[in-house]
Amino acid sequence: ASAVKLESNDGKVSLTIASGTRMLGANGSALASLSLSSVSTPPSAPRASVVAAQDLGPNGATFDPPITLTIAYDPAKLPAGTLEEDLLMAFWDGSQWVTLQTIVNAETKTVSARVSHFTVFAIIASAPAPSPAPATPTTPAPSPSPAPTPTTPTTPAPGATTAPAPSPAPTAPSPAPAPSPAPAPEAAPTGPAGPNWTLIGGILAAVVIVAGLAVFMARRKQARP
């Protein structure tokens, strides 16, 4: 016999059940009916987002072999940066979400997985990896100044001729001082020297003065009483 496909009225959820599948309730009795409802506030998922959640019942029903559950998703409601091929189907076990082996059909925008029991199922979108923080530019440390290399005087090789250092350029000689004018030569006396009238005049003046004093003294003596 062929498989049976059950679909919700809005077409967002479908079940594919193979012929001969055993469907039992939580008490072990055969299932008489199935139920489906959308979950508006599903439990949160760590490091992930719950895109869509559906509650399938009765809760605790089992299927052997597992049946195929398909849930549609709206690409506009996916978190920014989410890749469709990374979507996962997961079920709530009462304390956490447990992911299943998932098939994503990007053309029909559906996610499918094989399930063996009923509970709350959801499409999980893993949170995109955070962008790395921009590297902080570092200021390079200043390079130490190289130590000065001592200069070693080079010794000329034997037989090598060392060029002498260039002599300083000659400076122009300072102008010689102008010569002082030579004294005019005294005129040489011509002919024999005559008597020294200056000396003779001085002697005669002295004799006249002495004679005058003698006469003056003699007159004073005569004038006394």
XYZ file of C-alpha atoms in Angstrom:
225
model
C 0.000 0.000 0.000
C 1.151 3.547 -0.642
C 1.983 6.107 2.032
C -0.637 8.483 3.349
C -0.042 12.244 3.453
C -1.948 14.452 5.871
C -1.840 18.221 5.507
C -3.006 21.179 7.657
C -5.653 23.548 6.333
C -3.133 26.373 5.807
C -0.672 24.012 4.086
C 2.179 24.870 6.528
C 2.417 21.396 8.136
C 2.187 17.945 6.576
C 2.692 14.327 7.741
C 3.733 11.457 5.504
C 2.856 8.086 7.045
C 4.005 4.847 5.457
C 1.540 1.975 5.057
C 1.567 -0.410 8.026
C 2.917 2.154 10.516
C 1.914 1.388 14.093
C 0.431 4.519 15.698
C -0.123 4.278 19.440
C -1.179 6.683 22.123
C 0.700 7.376 25.385
C -1.336 4.584 27.069
C -0.384 2.101 24.305
C -3.766 2.045 22.586
C -4.248 2.703 18.862
C -4.594 6.378 17.904
C -8.080 7.413 17.044
C -7.216 10.992 15.940
C -4.431 13.492 15.455
C -4.259 17.200 16.429
C -2.208 20.232 15.405
C -1.861 23.800 16.764
C 0.565 26.658 16.223
C 2.673 27.778 19.193
C 2.937 31.574 19.406
C 5.439 31.738 22.319
C 7.671 28.680 22.073
C 10.539 28.078 24.527
C 13.708 29.970 23.617
C 16.764 28.245 22.239
C 20.285 29.089 23.408
C 22.430 30.668 20.679
C 19.560 30.143 18.205
C 16.193 31.539 17.135
C 12.899 29.654 16.930
C 11.480 30.473 13.491
C 8.198 28.514 13.684
C 6.777 26.067 16.232
C 3.899 23.550 16.012
C 2.319 21.409 18.741
C 1.373 17.953 17.440
C -0.878 15.655 19.484
C -1.865 13.769 21.226
C 1.232 14.350 23.293
C 3.196 11.156 23.839
C 1.883 9.354 20.718
C 4.442 7.038 19.071
C 5.063 5.900 15.493
C 6.795 2.775 14.264
C 8.411 3.226 11.808
C 8.961 7.005 12.198
C 6.828 9.289 10.060
C 7.977 12.351 8.081
C 7.087 15.782 9.463
C 7.357 18.800 7.137
C 6.997 22.436 8.275
C 7.066 25.480 5.980
C 8.980 28.684 6.828
C 8.818 32.287 5.665
C 12.241 33.516 4.435
C 11.333 37.103 5.395
C 11.091 36.031 9.057
C 14.534 34.455 9.233
C 17.061 36.307 11.433
C 19.499 38.512 9.548
C 22.511 36.600 8.318
C 20.778 33.176 8.518
C 21.442 30.752 5.661
C 18.460 28.631 4.684
C 20.587 25.498 4.365
C 21.547 25.870 8.036
C 17.947 25.567 9.336
C 17.208 22.626 11.621
C 14.148 20.736 12.871
C 14.042 20.270 16.658
C 11.609 18.911 19.276
C 11.012 20.042 22.861
C 11.757 17.262 25.362
C 10.360 19.170 28.330
C 13.567 21.016 29.222
C 15.432 21.777 25.994
C 15.329 21.654 22.213
C 16.741 18.501 20.622
C 17.730 18.792 16.957
C 16.968 16.132 14.369
C 18.538 15.072 11.114
C 17.013 17.690 8.798
C 16.365 18.124 5.077
C 15.913 21.736 3.865
C 14.149 22.375 0.552
C 15.012 25.972 -0.428
C 12.653 25.792 -3.458
C 9.511 24.878 -1.484
C 10.764 26.718 1.655
C 10.176 23.685 3.855
C 12.101 21.739 6.493
C 11.555 17.980 6.942
C 12.629 15.382 9.544
C 11.686 11.846 10.613
C 9.872 11.745 13.975
C 8.893 8.826 16.165
C 6.641 10.616 18.667
C 4.477 13.703 19.096
C 5.398 16.844 21.069
C 6.180 20.452 20.163
C 8.329 20.743 17.029
C 10.041 23.867 15.665
C 12.373 25.179 12.999
C 15.589 26.453 14.635
C 17.923 29.022 13.067
C 21.387 29.045 14.547
C 22.617 32.510 15.459
C 25.198 33.777 12.954
C 28.740 33.981 14.251
C 29.558 37.467 15.522
C 31.805 39.549 13.312
C 35.323 39.825 14.650
C 36.054 43.100 16.355
C 38.286 45.380 14.313
C 41.886 45.099 15.298
C 43.168 48.001 17.372
C 46.110 49.620 15.604
C 49.231 49.459 17.668
C 51.903 52.070 17.635
C 55.234 50.463 16.844
C 57.916 51.096 19.417
C 60.606 53.461 18.168
C 63.629 51.629 16.867
C 66.782 52.307 18.869
C 69.289 54.477 17.072
C 72.271 52.443 15.905
C 75.438 53.003 17.883
C 78.042 55.016 15.957
C 80.673 52.845 14.380
C 84.197 53.969 15.348
C 86.282 54.888 12.359
C 89.563 53.045 12.245
C 92.370 55.000 10.574
C 93.595 53.157 7.574
C 97.278 52.484 7.253
C 98.515 52.818 3.706
C 99.858 49.665 2.239
C 103.637 49.432 1.860
C 104.782 51.186 -1.260
C 101.562 53.165 -1.579
C 101.925 56.890 -2.120
C 99.787 59.108 0.046
C 98.756 62.304 -1.644
C 99.700 65.337 0.500
C 96.917 67.409 1.893
C 96.191 70.435 -0.297
C 97.973 73.608 0.872
C 95.752 76.525 1.804
C 95.256 79.073 -0.922
C 97.826 81.939 -0.674
C 96.482 85.183 0.671
C 97.266 88.507 -0.986
C 100.141 90.371 0.830
C 99.163 93.420 2.804
C 100.318 96.673 1.197
C 103.660 97.995 2.639
C 103.357 101.224 4.657
C 104.332 104.348 2.805
C 107.992 105.376 3.648
C 108.399 108.447 5.893
C 110.007 111.443 4.110
C 113.754 111.634 4.726
C 114.958 114.779 6.647
C 116.381 117.469 4.449
C 120.202 117.423 4.645
C 121.790 120.371 6.495
C 123.846 122.684 4.320
C 127.517 122.090 4.898
C 129.444 125.266 6.106
C 131.509 126.827 3.416
C 134.877 128.445 4.169
C 136.730 128.783 7.543
C 134.672 129.307 10.638
C 134.605 133.000 11.900
C 134.761 134.217 15.553
C 131.879 133.218 17.832
C 130.226 136.632 18.226
C 127.608 135.316 20.503
C 130.136 134.172 23.052
C 132.152 137.378 22.787
C 129.021 139.494 23.196
C 128.092 137.614 26.352
C 131.529 138.187 27.885
C 131.439 141.912 27.150
C 127.946 142.230 28.658
C 129.115 140.527 31.820
C 132.120 142.884 32.092
C 129.889 145.935 31.666
C 127.501 144.700 34.359
C 130.327 144.018 36.824
C 131.857 147.430 36.145
C 128.499 149.098 36.640
C 128.026 147.417 39.996
C 131.450 148.551 41.140
C 130.694 152.176 40.305
C 127.308 151.967 42.060
C 128.813 150.572 45.203
C 131.537 153.277 45.265
C 128.976 156.075 45.024
C 126.969 154.730 47.901
C 129.940 154.622 50.123
C 130.670 158.259 49.310
C 127.165 159.270 49.978
C 127.180 157.987 53.524
C 128.083 160.712 56.233
